[in-house]
JSON list of C-alpha atoms in Angstrom, two decimals:
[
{"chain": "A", "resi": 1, "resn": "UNK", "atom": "CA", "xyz": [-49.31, 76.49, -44.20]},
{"chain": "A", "resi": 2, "resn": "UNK", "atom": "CA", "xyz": [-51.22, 73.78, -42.30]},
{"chain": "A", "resi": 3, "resn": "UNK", "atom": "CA", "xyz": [-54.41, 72.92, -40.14]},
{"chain": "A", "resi": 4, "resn": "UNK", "atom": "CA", "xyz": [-53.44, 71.00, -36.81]},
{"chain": "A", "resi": 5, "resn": "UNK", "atom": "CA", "xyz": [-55.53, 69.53, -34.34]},
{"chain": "A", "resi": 6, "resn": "UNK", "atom": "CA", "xyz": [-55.16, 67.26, -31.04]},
{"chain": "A", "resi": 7, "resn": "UNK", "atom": "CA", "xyz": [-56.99, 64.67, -31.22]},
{"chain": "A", "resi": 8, "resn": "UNK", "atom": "CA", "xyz": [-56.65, 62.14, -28.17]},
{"chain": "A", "resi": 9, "resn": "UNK", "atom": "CA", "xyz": [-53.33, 63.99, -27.29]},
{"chain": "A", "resi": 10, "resn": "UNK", "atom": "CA", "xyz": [-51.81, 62.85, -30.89]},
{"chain": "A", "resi": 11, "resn": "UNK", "atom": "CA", "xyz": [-51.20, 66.30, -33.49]},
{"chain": "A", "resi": 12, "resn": "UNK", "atom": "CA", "xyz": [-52.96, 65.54, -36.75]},
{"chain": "A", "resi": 13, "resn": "UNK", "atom": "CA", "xyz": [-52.70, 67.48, -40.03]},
{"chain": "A", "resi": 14, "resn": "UNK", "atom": "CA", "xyz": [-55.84, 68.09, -41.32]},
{"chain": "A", "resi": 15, "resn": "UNK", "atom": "CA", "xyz": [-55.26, 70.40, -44.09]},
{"chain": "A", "resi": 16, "resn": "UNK", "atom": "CA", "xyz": [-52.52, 72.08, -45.79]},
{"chain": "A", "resi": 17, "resn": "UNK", "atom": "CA", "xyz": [-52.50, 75.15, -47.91]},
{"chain": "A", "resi": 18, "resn": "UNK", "atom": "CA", "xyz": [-52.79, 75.85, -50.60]},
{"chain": "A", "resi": 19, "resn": "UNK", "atom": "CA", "xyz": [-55.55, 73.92, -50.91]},
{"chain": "A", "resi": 20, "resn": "UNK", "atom": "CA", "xyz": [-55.83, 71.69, -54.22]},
{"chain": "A", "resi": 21, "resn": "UNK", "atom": "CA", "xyz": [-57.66, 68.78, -55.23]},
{"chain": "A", "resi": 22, "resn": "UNK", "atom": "CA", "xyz": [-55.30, 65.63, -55.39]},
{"chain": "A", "resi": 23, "resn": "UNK", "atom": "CA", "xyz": [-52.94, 67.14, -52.71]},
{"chain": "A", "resi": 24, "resn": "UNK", "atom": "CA", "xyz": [-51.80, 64.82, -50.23]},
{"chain": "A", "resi": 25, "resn": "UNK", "atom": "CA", "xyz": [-49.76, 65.24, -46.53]},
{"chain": "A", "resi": 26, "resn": "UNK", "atom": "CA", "xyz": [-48.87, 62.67, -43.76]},
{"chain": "A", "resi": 27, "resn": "UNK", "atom": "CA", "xyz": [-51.72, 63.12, -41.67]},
{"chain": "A", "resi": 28, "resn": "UNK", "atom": "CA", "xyz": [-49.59, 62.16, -38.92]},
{"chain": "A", "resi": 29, "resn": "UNK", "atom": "CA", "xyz": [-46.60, 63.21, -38.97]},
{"chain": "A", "resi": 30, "resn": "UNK", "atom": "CA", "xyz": [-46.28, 64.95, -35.67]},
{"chain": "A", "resi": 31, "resn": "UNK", "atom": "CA", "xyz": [-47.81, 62.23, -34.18]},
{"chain": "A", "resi": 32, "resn": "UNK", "atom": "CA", "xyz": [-46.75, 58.50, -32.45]},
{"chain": "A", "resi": 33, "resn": "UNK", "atom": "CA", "xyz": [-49.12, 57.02, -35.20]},
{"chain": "A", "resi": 34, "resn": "UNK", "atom": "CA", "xyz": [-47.86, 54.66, -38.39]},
{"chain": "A", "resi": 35, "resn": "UNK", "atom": "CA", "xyz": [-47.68, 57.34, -41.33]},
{"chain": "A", "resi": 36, "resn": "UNK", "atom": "CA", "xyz": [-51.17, 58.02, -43.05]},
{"chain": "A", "resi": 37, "resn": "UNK", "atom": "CA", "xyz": [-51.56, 60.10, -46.50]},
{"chain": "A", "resi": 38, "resn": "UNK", "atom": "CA", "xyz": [-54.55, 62.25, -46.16]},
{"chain": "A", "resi": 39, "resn": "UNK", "atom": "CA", "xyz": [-55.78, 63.43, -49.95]},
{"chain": "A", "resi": 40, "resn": "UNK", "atom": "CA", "xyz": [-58.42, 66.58, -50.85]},
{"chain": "A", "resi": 41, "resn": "UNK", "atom": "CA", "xyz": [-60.65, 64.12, -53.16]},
{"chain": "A", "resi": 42, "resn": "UNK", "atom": "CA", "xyz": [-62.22, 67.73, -54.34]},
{"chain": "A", "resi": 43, "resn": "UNK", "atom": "CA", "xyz": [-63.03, 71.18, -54.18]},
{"chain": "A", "resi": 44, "resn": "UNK", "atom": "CA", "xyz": [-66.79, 72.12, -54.38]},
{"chain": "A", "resi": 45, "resn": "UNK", "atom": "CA", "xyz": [-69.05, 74.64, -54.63]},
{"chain": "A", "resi": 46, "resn": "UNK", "atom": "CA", "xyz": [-72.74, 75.80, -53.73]},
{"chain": "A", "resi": 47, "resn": "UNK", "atom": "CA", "xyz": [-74.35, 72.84, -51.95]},
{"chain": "A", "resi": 48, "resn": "UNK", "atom": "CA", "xyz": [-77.07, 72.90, -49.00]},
{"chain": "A", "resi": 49, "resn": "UNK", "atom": "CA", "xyz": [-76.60, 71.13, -45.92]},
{"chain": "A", "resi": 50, "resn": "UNK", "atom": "CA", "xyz": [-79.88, 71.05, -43.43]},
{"chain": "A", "resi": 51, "resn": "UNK", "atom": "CA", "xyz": [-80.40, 74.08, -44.78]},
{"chain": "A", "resi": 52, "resn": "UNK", "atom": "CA", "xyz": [-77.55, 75.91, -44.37]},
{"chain": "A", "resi": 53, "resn": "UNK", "atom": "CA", "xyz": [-76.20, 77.72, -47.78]},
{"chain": "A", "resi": 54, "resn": "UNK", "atom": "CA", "xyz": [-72.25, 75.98, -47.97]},
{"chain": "A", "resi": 55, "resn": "UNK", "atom": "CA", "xyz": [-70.58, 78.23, -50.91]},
{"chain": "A", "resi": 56, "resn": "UNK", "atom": "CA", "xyz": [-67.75, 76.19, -51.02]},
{"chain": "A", "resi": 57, "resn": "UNK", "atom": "CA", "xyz": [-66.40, 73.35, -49.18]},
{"chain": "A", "resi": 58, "resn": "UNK", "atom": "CA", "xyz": [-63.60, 70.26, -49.73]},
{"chain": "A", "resi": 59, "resn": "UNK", "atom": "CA", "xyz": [-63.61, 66.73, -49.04]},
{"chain": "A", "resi": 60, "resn": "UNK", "atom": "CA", "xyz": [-60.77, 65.03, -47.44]},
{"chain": "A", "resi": 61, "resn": "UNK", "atom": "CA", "xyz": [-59.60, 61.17, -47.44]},
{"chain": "A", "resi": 62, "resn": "UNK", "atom": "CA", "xyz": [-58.23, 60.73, -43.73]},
{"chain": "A", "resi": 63, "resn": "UNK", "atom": "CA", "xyz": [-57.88, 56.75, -44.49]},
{"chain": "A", "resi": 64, "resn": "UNK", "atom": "CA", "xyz": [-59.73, 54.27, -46.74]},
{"chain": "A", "resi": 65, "resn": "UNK", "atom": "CA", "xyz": [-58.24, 50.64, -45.53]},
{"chain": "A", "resi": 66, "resn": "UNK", "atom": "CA", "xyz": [-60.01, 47.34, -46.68]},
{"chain": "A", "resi": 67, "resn": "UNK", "atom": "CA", "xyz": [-59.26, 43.94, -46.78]},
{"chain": "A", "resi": 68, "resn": "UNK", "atom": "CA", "xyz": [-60.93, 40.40, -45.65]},
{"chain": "A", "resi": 69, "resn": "UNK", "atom": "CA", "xyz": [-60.54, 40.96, -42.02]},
{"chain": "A", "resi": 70, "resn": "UNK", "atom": "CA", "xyz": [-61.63, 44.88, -41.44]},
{"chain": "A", "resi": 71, "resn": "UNK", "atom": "CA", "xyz": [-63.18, 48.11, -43.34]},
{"chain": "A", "resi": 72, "resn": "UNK", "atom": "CA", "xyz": [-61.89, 51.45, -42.19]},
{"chain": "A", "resi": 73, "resn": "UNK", "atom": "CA", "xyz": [-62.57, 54.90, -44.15]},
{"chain": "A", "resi": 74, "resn": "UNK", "atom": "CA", "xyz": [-63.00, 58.38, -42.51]},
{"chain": "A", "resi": 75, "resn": "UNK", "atom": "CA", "xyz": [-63.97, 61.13, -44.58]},
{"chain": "A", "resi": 76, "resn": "UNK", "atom": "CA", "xyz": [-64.27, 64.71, -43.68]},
{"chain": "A", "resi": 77, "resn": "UNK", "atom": "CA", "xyz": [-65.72, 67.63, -45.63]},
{"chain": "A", "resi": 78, "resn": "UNK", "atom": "CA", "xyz": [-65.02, 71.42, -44.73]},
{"chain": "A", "resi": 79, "resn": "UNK", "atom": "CA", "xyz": [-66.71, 74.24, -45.32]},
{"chain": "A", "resi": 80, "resn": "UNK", "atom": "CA", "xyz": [-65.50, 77.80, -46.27]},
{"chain": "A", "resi": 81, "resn": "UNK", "atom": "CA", "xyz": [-66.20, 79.80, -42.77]},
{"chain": "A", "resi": 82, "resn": "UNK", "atom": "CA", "xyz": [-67.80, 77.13, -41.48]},
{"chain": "A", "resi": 83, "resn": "UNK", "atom": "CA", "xyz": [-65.37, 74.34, -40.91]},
{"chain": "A", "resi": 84, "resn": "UNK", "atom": "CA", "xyz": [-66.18, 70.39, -40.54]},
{"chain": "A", "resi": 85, "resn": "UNK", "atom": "CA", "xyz": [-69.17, 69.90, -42.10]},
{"chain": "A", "resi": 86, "resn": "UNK", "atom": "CA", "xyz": [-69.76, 66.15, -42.76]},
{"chain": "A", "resi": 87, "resn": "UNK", "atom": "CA", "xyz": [-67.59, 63.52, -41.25]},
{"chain": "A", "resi": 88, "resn": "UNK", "atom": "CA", "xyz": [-67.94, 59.75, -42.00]},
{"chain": "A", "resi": 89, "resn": "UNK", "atom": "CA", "xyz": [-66.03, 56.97, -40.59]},
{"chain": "A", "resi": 90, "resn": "UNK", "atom": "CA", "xyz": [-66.33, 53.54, -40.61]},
{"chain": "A", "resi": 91, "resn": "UNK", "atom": "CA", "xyz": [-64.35, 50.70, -38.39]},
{"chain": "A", "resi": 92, "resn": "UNK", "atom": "CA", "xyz": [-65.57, 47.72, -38.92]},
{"chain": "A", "resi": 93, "resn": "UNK", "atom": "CA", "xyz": [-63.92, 44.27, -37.58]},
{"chain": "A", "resi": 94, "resn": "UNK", "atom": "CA", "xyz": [-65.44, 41.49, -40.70]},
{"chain": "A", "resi": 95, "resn": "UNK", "atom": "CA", "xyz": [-64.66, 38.26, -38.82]},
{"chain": "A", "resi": 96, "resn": "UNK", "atom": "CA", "xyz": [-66.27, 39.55, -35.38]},
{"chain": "A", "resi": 97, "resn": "UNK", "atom": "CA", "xyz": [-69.09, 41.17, -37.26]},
{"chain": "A", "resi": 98, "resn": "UNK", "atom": "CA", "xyz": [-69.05, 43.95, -35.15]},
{"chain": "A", "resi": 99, "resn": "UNK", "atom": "CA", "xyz": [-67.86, 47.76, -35.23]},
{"chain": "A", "resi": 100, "resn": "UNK", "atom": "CA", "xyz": [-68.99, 51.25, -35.93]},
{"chain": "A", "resi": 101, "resn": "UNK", "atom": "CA", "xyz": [-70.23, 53.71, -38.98]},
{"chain": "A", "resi": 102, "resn": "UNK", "atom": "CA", "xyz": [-70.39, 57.33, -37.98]},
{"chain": "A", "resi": 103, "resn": "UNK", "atom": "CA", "xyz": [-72.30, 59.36, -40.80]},
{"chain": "A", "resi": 104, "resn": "UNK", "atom": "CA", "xyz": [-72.20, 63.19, -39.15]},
{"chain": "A", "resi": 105, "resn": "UNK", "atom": "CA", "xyz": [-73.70, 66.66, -41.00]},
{"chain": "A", "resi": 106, "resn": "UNK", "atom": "CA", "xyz": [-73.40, 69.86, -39.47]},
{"chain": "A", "resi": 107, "resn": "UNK", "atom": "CA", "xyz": [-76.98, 71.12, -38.10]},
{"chain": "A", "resi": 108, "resn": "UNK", "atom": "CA", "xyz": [-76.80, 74.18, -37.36]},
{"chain": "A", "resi": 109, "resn": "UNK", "atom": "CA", "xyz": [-74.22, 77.15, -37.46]},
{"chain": "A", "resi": 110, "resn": "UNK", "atom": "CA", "xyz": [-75.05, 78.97, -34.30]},
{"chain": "A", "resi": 111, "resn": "UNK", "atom": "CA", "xyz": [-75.17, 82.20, -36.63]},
{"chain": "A", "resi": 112, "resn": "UNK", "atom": "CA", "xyz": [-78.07, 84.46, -35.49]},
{"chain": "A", "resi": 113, "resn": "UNK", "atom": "CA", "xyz": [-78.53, 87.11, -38.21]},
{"chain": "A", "resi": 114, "resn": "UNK", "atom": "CA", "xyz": [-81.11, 89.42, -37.90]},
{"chain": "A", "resi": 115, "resn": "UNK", "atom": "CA", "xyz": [-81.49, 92.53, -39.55]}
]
């Protein structure tokens, strides 16, 4: 019913089934982390990534927190048989002026077909 992973020895929801756009979860909820609603922001279909054929893939709202001190957002997008296929994420600390933006797309599949 759900997609876990251990990230930094914390359990995070990443998914749960079935999947629908506008669904949302506690991201955290098996974890020692304040409560976070994840949301599927859609459901796609036929795109091309580096080359790669994607026939369908969602897009998933981890966190999107701004205000005058800080920016944070983190974004993930999953592919059908392929899995994360674009993750963006952005920390950023306004008063230090100082902080990160991740913008990640998956290169390659490490699929060799040859017929």
């Amino acid at each position: 019913t759900r997609v876990e992973q251990v990230e930094e020895n914390q359990r995070v929801v990443k998914l749960t089934f079935p999947v629908k756009e506008g669904n949302d979860w506690n991201g955290y909820a098996f974890a020692d982390l304040p409560d976070e609603d994840f949301e599927v922001l859609s459901l796609k279909s036929d795109t091309v990534v580096n080359g790669i054929s994607i026939n369908e893939f969602i897009e998933v709202l981890n966190y999107e927190d701004e205000n005058i001190l800080e920016r944070r957002i983190k974004k993930e997008k999953y592919g059908k048989t392929f899995g994360l296929i674009h993750l963006y994420l952005v920390d950023l600390d306004l008063q230090k002026d100082s902080g990160i933006i991740r913008n990640m797309w998956i290169k390659d599949t490490g699929f060799n077909f040859s017929f």
